[in-house]
Backbone as JSON Lines, residues from 0, in Angstrom:
{"i":0,"aa":"X","n":[-20.78,92.05,-20.61],"ca":[-20.07,93.69,-19.82],"c":[-18.7,93.78,-19.89]}
{"i":1,"aa":"X","n":[-18.13,92.54,-19.54],"ca":[-16.83,92.28,-20.32],"c":[-16.38,93.08,-21.28]}
{"i":2,"aa":"X","n":[-16.51,93.37,-22.14],"ca":[-16.21,94.41,-23.09],"c":[-15.7,95.9,-23.01]}
{"i":3,"aa":"X","n":[-16.6,96.19,-21.98],"ca":[-16.62,97.51,-21.56],"c":[-15.09,97.92,-21.2]}
{"i":4,"aa":"X","n":[-14.11,96.95,-20.25],"ca":[-13.09,97.77,-20.34],"c":[-12.0,98.0,-21.07]}
{"i":5,"aa":"X","n":[-12.53,96.99,-22.19],"ca":[-11.57,96.98,-23.86],"c":[-12.21,98.25,-24.57]}
{"i":6,"aa":"X","n":[-12.81,98.63,-24.39],"ca":[-13.77,99.75,-25.02],"c":[-13.14,101.23,-24.45]}
{"i":7,"aa":"X","n":[-12.65,101.48,-23.08],"ca":[-12.4,102.52,-22.69],"c":[-10.63,102.2,-22.94]}
{"i":8,"aa":"X","n":[-10.37,100.87,-22.85],"ca":[-8.51,101.47,-23.64],"c":[-8.21,101.56,-24.71]}
{"i":9,"aa":"X","n":[-9.41,100.89,-25.59],"ca":[-9.18,101.16,-27.1],"c":[-9.68,103.24,-27.31]}
{"i":10,"aa":"X","n":[-10.21,104.04,-26.62],"ca":[-10.52,104.99,-26.56],"c":[-9.36,105.88,-26.11]}
{"i":11,"aa":"X","n":[-9.01,104.85,-24.19],"ca":[-7.44,105.84,-24.39],"c":[-6.44,105.86,-25.44]}
{"i":12,"aa":"X","n":[-6.52,105.02,-25.93],"ca":[-5.3,104.68,-26.78],"c":[-5.49,105.87,-27.95]}
{"i":13,"aa":"X","n":[-6.24,105.84,-28.3],"ca":[-6.73,106.67,-29.37],"c":[-6.54,107.77,-28.55]}
{"i":14,"aa":"X","n":[-7.01,108.58,-27.81],"ca":[-6.74,110.1,-26.87],"c":[-5.27,110.11,-26.79]}
{"i":15,"aa":"X","n":[-4.4,108.8,-26.13],"ca":[-2.91,109.33,-26.11],"c":[-2.11,109.18,-27.41]}
{"i":16,"aa":"X","n":[-2.51,108.39,-28.16],"ca":[-2.22,108.65,-29.61],"c":[-1.92,109.73,-30.28]}
{"i":17,"aa":"X","n":[-3.27,110.87,-30.38],"ca":[-3.41,111.77,-31.12],"c":[-2.99,112.97,-30.32]}
{"i":18,"aa":"X","n":[-2.88,113.02,-28.76],"ca":[-1.87,113.81,-27.88],"c":[-0.68,113.99,-28.13]}
{"i":19,"aa":"X","n":[0.2,112.4,-28.19],"ca":[1.49,112.37,-27.88],"c":[2.08,113.09,-29.76]}
{"i":20,"aa":"X","n":[0.85,112.75,-30.73],"ca":[1.43,113.26,-32.18],"c":[1.2,114.65,-32.42]}
{"i":21,"aa":"X","n":[0.76,115.34,-31.54],"ca":[0.15,116.98,-31.81],"c":[0.63,117.73,-30.59]}
{"i":22,"aa":"X","n":[1.97,116.83,-29.27],"ca":[2.43,117.19,-28.53],"c":[3.13,118.81,-28.37]}
{"i":23,"aa":"X","n":[3.71,118.84,-29.58],"ca":[4.52,120.01,-29.66],"c":[3.4,121.26,-30.41]}
{"i":24,"aa":"X","n":[2.3,121.13,-30.48],"ca":[1.36,121.99,-30.9],"c":[0.74,122.59,-29.5]}
{"i":25,"aa":"X","n":[0.61,121.4,-28.91],"ca":[-0.38,121.69,-27.27],"c":[0.09,122.57,-26.47]}
{"i":26,"aa":"X","n":[-0.75,123.43,-25.47],"ca":[-0.63,124.11,-24.58],"c":[-0.67,123.42,-23.3]}
{"i":27,"aa":"X","n":[0.33,123.97,-22.27],"ca":[0.87,123.02,-21.24],"c":[-0.28,122.37,-20.45]}
{"i":28,"aa":"X","n":[-1.44,122.8,-20.43],"ca":[-2.49,121.87,-19.86],"c":[-2.61,120.76,-20.46]}
{"i":29,"aa":"X","n":[-2.96,120.81,-21.9],"ca":[-3.15,119.95,-22.6],"c":[-2.13,118.96,-22.55]}
{"i":30,"aa":"X","n":[-0.57,119.46,-22.87],"ca":[0.31,118.9,-22.96],"c":[0.47,117.66,-21.44]}
{"i":31,"aa":"X","n":[-0.34,118.05,-20.58],"ca":[0.03,117.41,-19.31],"c":[-1.85,116.72,-19.51]}
{"i":32,"aa":"X","n":[-2.54,116.76,-20.09],"ca":[-4.03,115.71,-20.11],"c":[-3.41,114.27,-21.56]}
{"i":33,"aa":"X","n":[-2.49,115.09,-22.52],"ca":[-2.16,113.84,-23.56],"c":[-1.04,113.0,-22.19]}
{"i":34,"aa":"X","n":[-0.08,113.59,-21.75],"ca":[0.22,112.7,-20.68],"c":[-0.05,111.66,-20.07]}
{"i":35,"aa":"X","n":[-1.15,112.39,-19.52],"ca":[-2.06,111.54,-18.16],"c":[-2.93,110.78,-18.64]}
{"i":36,"aa":"X","n":[-3.39,110.65,-20.42],"ca":[-4.13,109.69,-20.77],"c":[-3.33,108.43,-21.02]}
{"i":37,"aa":"X","n":[-1.5,108.35,-21.17],"ca":[-0.7,107.58,-21.42],"c":[-0.41,106.48,-20.15]}
{"i":38,"aa":"X","n":[-0.32,107.34,-18.91],"ca":[-0.49,106.97,-17.66],"c":[-1.53,106.04,-17.52]}
{"i":39,"aa":"X","n":[-2.47,106.26,-17.67],"ca":[-4.49,106.24,-17.64],"c":[-4.13,104.58,-18.1]}
{"i":40,"aa":"X","n":[-3.7,104.83,-19.06],"ca":[-4.01,103.78,-20.23],"c":[-2.57,102.67,-19.56]}
{"i":41,"aa":"X","n":[-1.78,103.09,-19.3],"ca":[-0.5,101.82,-18.91],"c":[-1.45,101.53,-17.13]}
{"i":42,"aa":"X","n":[-1.97,101.97,-16.47],"ca":[-2.82,101.67,-15.74],"c":[-3.88,101.01,-15.63]}
{"i":43,"aa":"X","n":[-4.16,101.38,-16.45],"ca":[-5.81,100.68,-16.77],"c":[-5.34,99.36,-17.31]}
{"i":44,"aa":"X","n":[-4.31,98.75,-17.94],"ca":[-3.97,97.72,-18.42],"c":[-3.25,96.95,-17.46]}
{"i":45,"aa":"X","n":[-2.19,97.34,-16.46],"ca":[-1.97,97.04,-15.71],"c":[-3.41,96.07,-14.13]}
{"i":46,"aa":"X","n":[-4.09,97.3,-14.07],"ca":[-4.65,96.95,-13.18],"c":[-5.95,95.88,-14.19]}
{"i":47,"aa":"X","n":[-6.15,95.69,-14.53],"ca":[-6.56,94.34,-15.26],"c":[-5.73,93.38,-15.31]}
{"i":48,"aa":"X","n":[-4.7,93.23,-15.82],"ca":[-3.62,92.41,-15.27],"c":[-3.64,91.78,-13.88]}
{"i":49,"aa":"X","n":[-3.51,93.22,-13.34],"ca":[-3.42,93.13,-11.64],"c":[-4.85,91.57,-11.34]}
{"i":50,"aa":"X","n":[-5.86,91.97,-11.88],"ca":[-7.24,91.82,-10.97],"c":[-7.25,90.17,-11.76]}
{"i":51,"aa":"X","n":[-6.71,89.59,-12.9],"ca":[-6.46,88.54,-13.44],"c":[-5.39,87.65,-12.77]}
{"i":52,"aa":"X","n":[-4.72,87.66,-12.59],"ca":[-3.47,87.32,-11.96],"c":[-3.56,87.02,-10.65]}
{"i":53,"aa":"X","n":[-3.51,88.71,-10.0],"ca":[-3.66,88.1,-8.53],"c":[-4.98,88.26,-7.67]}
{"i":54,"aa":"X","n":[-6.53,88.32,-8.98],"ca":[-7.5,88.65,-8.05],"c":[-7.51,89.73,-7.02]}
{"i":55,"aa":"X","n":[-6.77,90.56,-7.42],"ca":[-6.84,91.91,-6.64],"c":[-6.11,92.97,-7.35]}
{"i":56,"aa":"X","n":[-6.9,93.93,-7.64],"ca":[-6.48,95.37,-8.68],"c":[-6.41,96.56,-7.46]}
{"i":57,"aa":"X","n":[-6.52,96.52,-6.17],"ca":[-6.37,97.93,-5.54],"c":[-5.46,98.36,-5.76]}
{"i":58,"aa":"X","n":[-3.93,97.76,-5.33],"ca":[-2.81,98.86,-5.22],"c":[-3.09,99.33,-6.7]}
{"i":59,"aa":"X","n":[-2.73,98.78,-7.62],"ca":[-2.58,99.22,-9.05],"c":[-3.83,100.54,-9.05]}
{"i":60,"aa":"X","n":[-5.39,100.51,-8.97],"ca":[-6.67,101.26,-8.14],"c":[-6.12,102.43,-7.73]}
{"i":61,"aa":"X","n":[-5.44,102.12,-6.68],"ca":[-5.35,103.56,-5.69],"c":[-4.11,104.42,-6.29]}
{"i":62,"aa":"X","n":[-3.08,103.56,-7.29],"ca":[-1.97,104.38,-8.0],"c":[-2.76,105.09,-8.87]}
{"i":63,"aa":"X","n":[-3.89,104.96,-10.0],"ca":[-4.62,105.48,-10.88],"c":[-5.15,106.93,-10.65]}
{"i":64,"aa":"X","n":[-5.94,106.59,-9.21],"ca":[-6.84,107.26,-8.87],"c":[-5.56,108.62,-8.37]}
{"i":65,"aa":"X","n":[-4.76,108.47,-8.01],"ca":[-4.12,109.67,-7.38],"c":[-3.48,109.69,-8.34]}
{"i":66,"aa":"X","n":[-2.52,109.29,-9.59],"ca":[-2.07,109.78,-10.58],"c":[-2.87,111.02,-11.57]}
{"i":67,"aa":"X","n":[-4.3,110.22,-11.8],"ca":[-5.78,110.8,-12.12],"c":[-5.78,112.42,-10.89]}
{"i":68,"aa":"X","n":[-6.28,112.26,-9.7],"ca":[-5.99,113.53,-9.24],"c":[-4.97,114.6,-9.21]}
{"i":69,"aa":"X","n":[-3.4,113.99,-9.13],"ca":[-2.4,114.96,-9.46],"c":[-2.63,115.59,-10.84]}
{"i":70,"aa":"X","n":[-3.18,114.7,-12.08],"ca":[-2.71,115.43,-13.75],"c":[-4.21,116.28,-13.45]}
{"i":71,"aa":"X","n":[-4.94,116.37,-13.0],"ca":[-5.93,117.22,-13.31],"c":[-5.5,118.47,-12.09]}
{"i":72,"aa":"X","n":[-5.2,118.09,-11.06],"ca":[-5.09,119.27,-10.36],"c":[-3.96,120.47,-10.8]}
{"i":73,"aa":"X","n":[-3.23,119.57,-11.63],"ca":[-2.05,120.22,-12.28],"c":[-2.79,121.14,-13.93]}
{"i":74,"aa":"X","n":[-3.63,120.25,-14.43],"ca":[-3.92,120.91,-15.34],"c":[-5.38,121.91,-14.73]}
{"i":75,"aa":"X","n":[-5.89,122.02,-13.66],"ca":[-6.36,123.44,-13.45],"c":[-5.56,124.67,-13.16]}
{"i":76,"aa":"X","n":[-4.48,124.01,-12.32],"ca":[-3.55,124.76,-11.64],"c":[-3.31,126.22,-12.67]}
{"i":77,"aa":"X","n":[-2.65,125.35,-14.27],"ca":[-2.14,125.9,-15.41],"c":[-3.19,127.14,-16.26]}
{"i":78,"aa":"X","n":[-4.94,125.86,-15.76],"ca":[-5.44,127.03,-16.62],"c":[-5.83,128.26,-15.5]}
{"i":79,"aa":"X","n":[-5.99,128.11,-14.67],"ca":[-6.21,129.04,-13.7],"c":[-4.93,130.25,-14.03]}
{"i":80,"aa":"X","n":[-3.92,130.19,-13.64],"ca":[-2.93,131.04,-13.93],"c":[-3.24,132.05,-15.22]}
{"i":81,"aa":"X","n":[-4.23,131.53,-16.36],"ca":[-4.4,132.39,-17.33],"c":[-5.67,133.96,-16.87]}
{"i":82,"aa":"X","n":[-4.88,134.86,-17.05],"ca":[-6.22,135.81,-16.34],"c":[-7.48,135.76,-16.71]}
{"i":83,"aa":"X","n":[-7.78,135.12,-18.56],"ca":[-9.31,135.36,-19.26],"c":[-9.84,134.27,-18.29]}
{"i":84,"aa":"X","n":[-9.06,132.84,-17.61],"ca":[-9.7,132.4,-17.11],"c":[-10.39,131.98,-16.09]}
{"i":85,"aa":"X","n":[-9.63,133.02,-15.1],"ca":[-9.65,133.28,-13.88],"c":[-10.64,134.38,-13.83]}
{"i":86,"aa":"X","n":[-10.57,135.36,-14.52],"ca":[-12.18,136.02,-14.67],"c":[-13.28,135.6,-15.09]}
{"i":87,"aa":"X","n":[-13.69,134.29,-15.93],"ca":[-14.62,133.84,-16.35],"c":[-14.98,132.73,-14.84]}
């Protein structure tokens, strides 16, 4: 089970890399998602380091959850400004 966080970090790194490479071509909600992948990757690595170094990763996990909430709220805000998505 120790390899699972590493797989998560690799997937986040790949998604963040693809998002940053295609950043100029993306719409605003997907730009926010690409940026959130970078922040999630950084906080996930920091959480793992805090767990090893300080035996407590609660403060970093707290920041990670708040940043996820903020980014997803922004994505839905920009998605539902579009009239087509509002009718859907």
